[in-house]
Each structure stands twice: as C-alpha cells, then as structure tokens.
Coordinates of C-alpha atoms and ligand atoms in Angstrom, one line a residue:
M2 CA 44.4 -36.2 25.8
K3 CA 47.7 -38.3 26.2
P4 CA 46.1 -42.7 26.3
S5 CA 46.9 -44.0 29.8
P6 CA 49.8 -46.8 29.0
S7 CA 46.4 -49.6 29.5
F8 CA 44.1 -47.3 27.3
P9 CA 42.0 -48.1 25.9
F10 CA 41.9 -52.2 25.9
T11 CA 42.2 -53.5 29.4
T12 CA 41.5 -56.9 30.6
L13 CA 42.9 -57.4 34.8
S14 CA 42.5 -54.5 36.7
I15 CA 44.8 -55.4 39.6
V16 CA 43.1 -54.1 42.9
C17 CA 45.1 -53.3 46.4
P18 CA 44.3 -51.1 49.4
I19 CA 47.3 -49.8 50.7
R20 CA 48.0 -48.8 54.4
D21 CA 51.9 -48.4 56.1
E22 CA 52.7 -51.3 53.9
A23 CA 56.1 -49.0 53.7
D24 CA 58.2 -52.9 53.8
V25 CA 56.1 -55.2 51.6
L26 CA 55.5 -53.4 49.2
P27 CA 59.3 -54.2 47.1
A28 CA 58.8 -58.0 48.1
F29 CA 54.8 -58.2 46.6
F30 CA 55.5 -55.9 43.7
A31 CA 58.3 -58.8 43.4
R32 CA 55.6 -61.6 43.5
L33 CA 52.8 -59.7 42.0
L34 CA 54.4 -57.7 38.0
P35 CA 55.5 -61.4 37.1
T36 CA 52.3 -63.4 37.5
L37 CA 50.6 -60.4 35.7
Y38 CA 52.6 -60.7 33.0
A39 CA 52.9 -64.8 32.8
T40 CA 48.3 -64.5 32.4
G41 CA 49.7 -62.9 28.9
E42 CA 46.4 -60.2 29.4
T43 CA 47.5 -56.4 29.4
F44 CA 46.7 -55.7 32.8
E45 CA 46.4 -52.2 35.2
V46 CA 47.6 -52.0 38.9
L47 CA 45.0 -49.9 41.2
C48 CA 47.1 -48.8 44.3
I49 CA 45.7 -46.9 46.0
N50 CA 47.5 -45.9 49.2
D51 CA 44.7 -44.7 52.1
G52 CA 46.1 -42.3 54.0
S53 CA 50.3 -44.1 54.9
Q54 CA 52.6 -43.0 57.5
D55 CA 55.4 -44.7 56.4
A56 CA 57.4 -44.5 53.4
T57 CA 54.6 -46.0 50.8
L58 CA 53.9 -43.2 48.7
S59 CA 57.8 -43.0 47.5
V60 CA 57.8 -46.9 47.8
L61 CA 54.8 -47.1 45.8
Q62 CA 56.6 -43.6 43.5
G63 CA 59.5 -45.6 42.8
I64 CA 58.6 -49.4 41.5
Q65 CA 55.5 -47.0 39.2
Q66 CA 58.6 -45.5 38.0
Q67 CA 59.9 -49.4 36.2
E68 CA 56.2 -50.0 36.0
A69 CA 53.7 -47.0 33.8
R70 CA 50.7 -50.0 33.9
L71 CA 50.9 -49.0 38.2
H72 CA 48.4 -46.2 39.2
L73 CA 48.6 -44.4 42.3
I74 CA 45.4 -42.9 43.9
D75 CA 46.7 -41.4 47.5
F76 CA 43.6 -40.6 49.6
S77 CA 43.7 -37.5 51.9
R78 CA 43.7 -39.4 55.3
P79 CA 43.0 -42.8 56.0
F80 CA 40.0 -43.6 55.0
G81 CA 39.4 -47.4 55.4
K82 CA 40.0 -50.3 53.3
E83 CA 36.3 -50.6 52.1
A84 CA 36.9 -46.8 50.8
A85 CA 39.7 -47.9 49.1
L86 CA 38.5 -51.2 47.8
T87 CA 35.1 -50.0 46.4
C88 CA 37.6 -46.3 45.7
G89 CA 40.0 -48.8 43.2
I90 CA 36.5 -50.4 41.5
D91 CA 35.3 -46.7 40.6
H92 CA 39.0 -46.2 38.5
A93 CA 39.0 -49.6 37.3
K94 CA 38.9 -50.1 33.2
G95 CA 39.1 -53.7 33.4
D96 CA 36.8 -56.3 31.6
A97 CA 37.7 -58.5 35.2
V98 CA 38.6 -56.8 38.3
I99 CA 41.0 -58.3 41.4
L100 CA 41.5 -57.1 44.5
I101 CA 44.5 -58.2 46.2
D102 CA 45.8 -57.6 50.1
A103 CA 49.3 -56.1 49.5
D104 CA 50.4 -58.3 52.1
L105 CA 51.1 -61.8 50.3
Q106 CA 48.7 -62.7 52.3
D107 CA 46.8 -63.5 48.9
P108 CA 49.0 -65.2 47.3
P109 CA 49.4 -63.2 43.3
E110 CA 50.7 -66.8 42.0
L111 CA 46.6 -67.2 42.1
I112 CA 46.0 -65.1 39.6
V113 CA 47.0 -66.2 36.7
E114 CA 44.7 -69.9 38.1
M115 CA 42.0 -67.1 38.4
V116 CA 41.6 -65.2 35.2
Q117 CA 41.6 -69.0 33.7
T118 CA 38.6 -69.6 35.4
W119 CA 37.0 -66.7 34.9
R120 CA 37.4 -67.4 31.1
Q121 CA 35.9 -70.4 31.5
G122 CA 33.0 -68.2 31.9
F123 CA 32.2 -67.9 36.3
D124 CA 31.6 -64.2 36.9
T125 CA 33.4 -64.1 40.5
V126 CA 36.1 -66.5 40.9
L127 CA 36.3 -67.2 45.1
A128 CA 39.9 -67.8 46.1
Q129 CA 38.5 -70.0 49.8
R130 CA 40.9 -70.3 52.9
V131 CA 42.0 -73.6 53.1
D132 CA 44.4 -73.8 56.2
R133 CA 43.7 -70.8 58.4
S134 CA 46.4 -71.1 61.0
T135 CA 48.4 -68.7 60.0
D136 CA 45.4 -67.0 61.6
N137 CA 45.2 -67.4 65.8
W138 CA 42.5 -69.0 68.1
F139 CA 40.7 -65.8 68.6
K140 CA 40.4 -65.1 65.1
R141 CA 39.6 -68.3 63.4
V142 CA 37.3 -68.9 66.2
T143 CA 35.1 -65.2 65.3
A144 CA 35.6 -65.2 62.4
R145 CA 33.5 -68.3 61.8
G146 CA 31.2 -67.5 64.5
F147 CA 29.8 -64.4 63.0
Y148 CA 29.7 -66.1 59.7
R149 CA 27.4 -68.4 61.4
I150 CA 25.1 -65.2 63.1
H151 CA 25.3 -62.7 59.5
N152 CA 24.2 -65.9 57.2
A153 CA 21.6 -67.5 60.0
V154 CA 19.8 -63.2 60.1
S155 CA 20.8 -61.7 57.0
D156 CA 18.9 -62.3 53.2
C157 CA 22.2 -63.1 51.2
V158 CA 24.7 -66.1 52.4
I159 CA 28.5 -64.4 52.6
P160 CA 30.8 -68.4 51.7
I161 CA 32.6 -68.8 55.1
D162 CA 36.7 -68.3 54.2
V163 CA 36.1 -66.0 51.5
G164 CA 38.2 -62.6 52.3
D165 CA 38.4 -59.3 49.7
F166 CA 40.7 -61.7 47.3
R167 CA 38.7 -62.4 44.6
L168 CA 38.4 -61.4 40.4
M169 CA 35.1 -60.3 38.9
D170 CA 33.7 -59.8 35.4
R171 CA 32.4 -56.3 34.4
R172 CA 29.5 -57.6 35.3
V173 CA 29.3 -58.2 38.6
V174 CA 31.7 -53.8 38.7
D175 CA 29.2 -52.8 37.2
A176 CA 26.3 -54.5 39.6
L177 CA 28.4 -53.1 41.8
K178 CA 28.9 -49.3 41.6
E179 CA 25.1 -49.0 41.6
L180 CA 25.9 -49.8 44.9
T181 CA 26.3 -46.6 46.7
E182 CA 25.4 -46.6 50.4
R183 CA 27.7 -45.1 52.4
H184 CA 27.9 -47.9 55.2
R185 CA 29.7 -50.8 53.3
F186 CA 30.8 -54.1 54.2
M187 CA 31.7 -55.6 50.5
K188 CA 31.8 -59.2 52.3
G189 CA 28.0 -58.1 51.7
L190 CA 27.6 -56.2 48.5
F191 CA 29.4 -58.6 47.4
A192 CA 26.7 -61.5 48.2
W193 CA 24.1 -59.0 48.3
V194 CA 25.2 -58.7 44.2
G195 CA 25.2 -62.1 43.1
F196 CA 26.3 -63.9 40.1
K197 CA 27.8 -67.1 39.5
H198 CA 30.3 -67.4 41.6
V199 CA 33.5 -70.5 41.9
L200 CA 35.6 -71.0 44.8
L201 CA 39.1 -71.3 44.4
P202 CA 41.3 -73.1 47.3
Y203 CA 44.4 -71.6 48.8
V204 CA 46.8 -71.6 51.4
R205 CA 46.9 -68.6 53.5
E206 CA 50.5 -67.5 54.2
A207 CA 51.6 -65.3 57.7
R208 CA 51.8 -61.6 56.5
H209 CA 54.9 -60.6 54.7
A210 CA 56.5 -58.1 57.2
G211 CA 53.9 -55.5 59.4
R212 CA 51.2 -56.0 61.4
T213 CA 47.8 -56.9 60.8
K214 CA 45.6 -53.3 60.5
F215 CA 43.1 -55.3 61.9
P216 CA 42.6 -54.8 66.2
W217 CA 39.7 -56.7 68.1
W218 CA 38.1 -53.8 68.7
R219 CA 38.4 -53.1 64.9
L220 CA 37.3 -56.3 63.8
W221 CA 34.2 -55.5 66.7
N222 CA 32.7 -52.7 65.0
F223 CA 33.5 -54.6 61.4
A224 CA 31.3 -58.0 62.1
L225 CA 29.2 -55.1 63.7
E226 CA 28.5 -52.8 60.1
G227 CA 28.3 -56.2 58.4
I228 CA 25.0 -58.1 60.7
T229 CA 23.8 -53.3 60.3
S230 CA 24.1 -53.2 56.7
F231 CA 22.4 -56.5 56.5
S232 CA 19.2 -57.9 58.6
T233 CA 17.1 -56.0 60.6
V234 CA 17.0 -59.0 62.8
P235 CA 18.8 -57.4 65.4
L236 CA 15.2 -54.3 65.6
R237 CA 12.7 -56.8 65.4
I238 CA 14.3 -59.2 68.0
W239 CA 12.1 -56.8 71.0
T240 CA 9.8 -56.7 69.4
Y241 CA 9.1 -60.7 70.4
L242 CA 11.4 -60.0 73.8
G243 CA 9.7 -57.2 74.7
L244 CA 5.9 -59.0 74.5
I245 CA 6.9 -62.4 76.0
I246 CA 8.7 -60.0 79.0
A247 CA 5.1 -58.8 78.8
L248 CA 3.8 -61.9 78.8
C249 CA 6.1 -63.2 81.7
A250 CA 5.3 -59.7 83.5
F251 CA 1.0 -60.8 83.2
A252 CA 1.6 -64.1 84.2
F253 CA 4.0 -63.4 87.4
G254 CA 1.2 -59.8 87.9
S255 CA -1.8 -62.8 88.1
F256 CA 0.0 -64.7 90.2
I257 CA 0.6 -61.3 92.6
I258 CA -2.2 -60.1 92.8
G259 CA -4.7 -64.1 93.4
R260 CA -1.9 -64.3 96.0
T261 CA -2.6 -60.9 98.2
L262 CA -5.7 -62.1 97.7
I263 CA -5.8 -65.5 99.4
L264 CA -2.9 -64.6 101.6
G265 CA -2.4 -61.1 102.5
I266 CA -0.4 -58.7 102.0
D267 CA 2.9 -59.9 102.1
I268 CA 6.2 -57.3 103.1
P269 CA 9.5 -59.2 102.0
G270 CA 9.4 -58.7 98.1
Y271 CA 12.5 -56.6 97.7
A272 CA 15.2 -58.8 95.9
S273 CA 13.1 -59.9 93.5
L274 CA 11.4 -56.5 92.6
I275 CA 14.7 -54.6 92.6
T276 CA 15.7 -57.9 90.1
I277 CA 13.8 -57.3 87.9
V278 CA 13.7 -53.7 88.1
L279 CA 17.7 -54.0 86.7
M280 CA 16.4 -56.8 84.5
L281 CA 14.0 -54.3 82.4
G282 CA 16.4 -51.3 82.7
G283 CA 19.4 -53.3 81.5
I284 CA 17.4 -55.0 78.4
Q285 CA 15.2 -51.4 77.4
L286 CA 19.0 -50.0 76.9
I287 CA 20.3 -52.8 75.0
G288 CA 17.5 -51.7 72.8
L289 CA 18.1 -48.6 72.5
G290 CA 21.9 -49.3 71.9
V291 CA 20.9 -51.5 68.9
L292 CA 18.7 -48.6 68.0
G293 CA 21.1 -46.2 67.9
E294 CA 23.1 -48.4 66.2
Y295 CA 20.7 -47.9 63.4
L296 CA 19.7 -44.0 63.5
G297 CA 24.0 -43.1 63.2
R298 CA 23.1 -45.5 60.3
V299 CA 21.0 -43.6 58.5
H300 CA 22.0 -39.9 60.2
D301 CA 25.8 -41.1 58.1
E302 CA 23.5 -42.3 55.1
V303 CA 21.8 -38.8 54.6
K304 CA 24.8 -36.6 54.7
K305 CA 26.0 -38.0 51.7
R306 CA 29.7 -37.0 51.8
P307 CA 31.3 -38.8 49.7
L308 CA 33.1 -42.5 50.1
Y309 CA 37.1 -41.2 50.1
V310 CA 39.2 -38.2 48.7
I311 CA 41.7 -38.0 46.6
R312 CA 44.8 -35.7 47.1
E313 CA 46.8 -37.1 43.8
H314 CA 46.2 -39.3 41.2
H315 CA 49.2 -40.8 39.2
P316 CA 48.1 -40.7 35.8
K317 CA 46.7 -37.8 36.1
H318 CA 44.7 -38.2 32.9
A319 CA 43.5 -42.3 33.7
T320 CA 40.6 -40.0 36.0
Ligands
LIG401 N1 44.4 -52.1 54.7 C1 43.7 -50.3 54.8 N2 43.1 -49.5 54.5 C2 42.7 -50.0 56.6 C3 43.5 -51.7 56.9 C4 44.1 -52.0 56.2 O1 43.8 -50.4 53.3 O2 42.2 -49.4 57.4 C5 45.1 -52.6 53.8 C6 45.9 -53.7 54.2 O3 47.4 -52.0 53.5 C7 46.5 -54.8 53.5 C8 44.9 -54.4 53.6 O4 43.6 -52.9 53.5 O5 46.8 -53.8 52.0 C9 44.6 -56.1 54.6 O6 44.6 -55.7 55.8 P1 45.3 -56.5 56.7 O7 46.8 -57.1 55.9 O8 46.3 -55.4 58.6 O9 43.9 -57.8 57.7 P2 43.7 -58.9 57.5 O10 44.4 -59.3 56.8 O11 44.8 -58.6 59.5 O12 42.8 -58.4 58.4
LIG402 MG1 46.2 -59.2 56.1

C-alpha cells in the first residue's frame, strides 16, 4: 500500500464541508494553503463535497493536482453540513482537527493562532465571533434567542457566538467519534464531550461569493434539532401544563356547579364553552406535535442508517 502523502505523522487535519462553492474555492485555498505552510506543521486538508451541483468537484480536483495533501471525499448526494463534518472527523488522522467553512466567513489566517494556543495545552480552541454585523438583523436576533433557550433547557452549555470554526485535540475527536447518534447537532455534541476550551475572538467576514445554504426554514429545523437532541424539557412541559389546566378546569367546574345550585340553571355560556374547547384542542395538538418530533427522531435512530454514503475518495489509499 502506497502511504498517503501525510502518512504516518499528520499534525493538523483541516476539515472543510463544501456544497456548491465553486466560485469561492480558488480564493479560499489561496488563503488557506499559505497559512498552513506558515504553521510549519504537517497537515492534510479533507474536503467533503456534500453533493454539489456546480463545478465544485472539478475545481477541487484541479487544486488537488497542485497540492497532494488535499483529500477529496465525494458524497453520493447531499447529506448536509453536519454529516459532512462527521465524515471529516471520522477520516481525519491528525493530532488536531480544525473545522472551517469554505466560504471565507471563517478567516483561515486564524489557524496559526489556533495552533499556537493548542500547543499551550488547550484541548479545544474555539473561534468566537466578536462582530456579527455581516449577518442580517433577523439571523442575529434568532441565533441569540436560540442559544438562550437551548442553554436554559439542556444540560450542556453552548458558548455564545461560537460556530463550527474550531480546533480540537485528538482526545476530543476520539470522544466525539463515540457519539454515534444519527441526528447530529454538532455544536451540541461538541459541548457535550466537554474538555478544556479557550475562546479566540475574530471578526466574521461577509461571504466571499455565492449564497448561504441555510435559509430561514432550514435554520428553524436546525434549531428544533438542537433543542430536541439535547433536552427533554419540551416533553415534560406537557405534564405540568396538563396539571395546571386540570386544576383550572376543576376550579371552574366547582364554580359552575356552585353557581347552578345557588342561582339555578343558566342557559347562556356558548362563548366560554367554545373558547375552552378550542383552546384545549389546540393545546392537545401542540402536545401531540412535540411527541411526534421526538418519536420521529427515535424512528430515525432505530433504523441505524449510515450518516453518509461516499461515492469516491481521493486518494483511495487514504480510506
Ligand atoms: N455546507 C454543506 N452542506 C450544506 C450546507 C452548507 O457542506 O448542506 C457547507 C458550505 O459549503 C459552507 C459551510 O457548510 O462551506 C457553511 O455553510 P453556509 O456558509 O451556507 O452557512 P452560514 O455561514 O450561512 O451559516
Ligand atoms: Mg457561511
């Protein structure tokens, strides 16, 4: 077996999830590769092509001709960013793994500082956005609200304004690989494994080219994934809500019986009756919906399907 260019000692594994980023990739590698050379470390770059429809694959193959330390893993169809990250983590051989977006919103130059910080003995180095002005108002407000709610209802705390851009020591990566669940909210999984972390501030740049792959509906589903994967509070709420409603119904029932006994039978009451029936019907449907969210996830977990399917892996001996 011919050893891979980075075999057997690789210090840094860079994992880039990529979907339809052909316009950005030349500029991305023009900044990433000199940075990696500057670190003086041995490295490999794992590019996970998440079912791109544009010229991403051929652009990556072109760059691979120039830089043999670039590994290309091509998915059979789009499986999503979380699956792409998982695939990169599964295949990384380095002592430290760095996750970075390919759209240049995560400045590659920060990697030098990340590596220096890791060398000081930190297990995880997290890049923290100090300026989100490139995100629109809606995304800023909803992101903040989501992390507040998530951290309030789940056991593990996700640091504010920290995305996937991070360096993880091999110890952290090995712990992450033990988490085999299908529904992968990576930021939650990262927080769940714990370890000693440090925050490195950076300014989030605007997307170099192309469009975000996370429109608001996908973000909403992503948020639901985050909460349901790490908290059962939404399920338990219904016990308490049911209890409160039952107590109110008992009080109201007693009031009506008492009033009928004292004042006699009262015919009017249609408005209050229909309001209560509709309200209870609505509440029950919401409760069923929440149950459904969890049941659907249990259904997906028991099927134990693989998280991704690889169409091709270059170089092949790297698998
Ligand atoms: N991405 C991916 N699969 C997806 C969505 C995104 O591989 O289904 C990649 C994308 O190519 C980029 C990174 O994940 O490198 C971040 O995506 P994006 O910039 O669209 O997210 P945003 O920065 O808007 O949150
Ligand atoms: Mg982006």
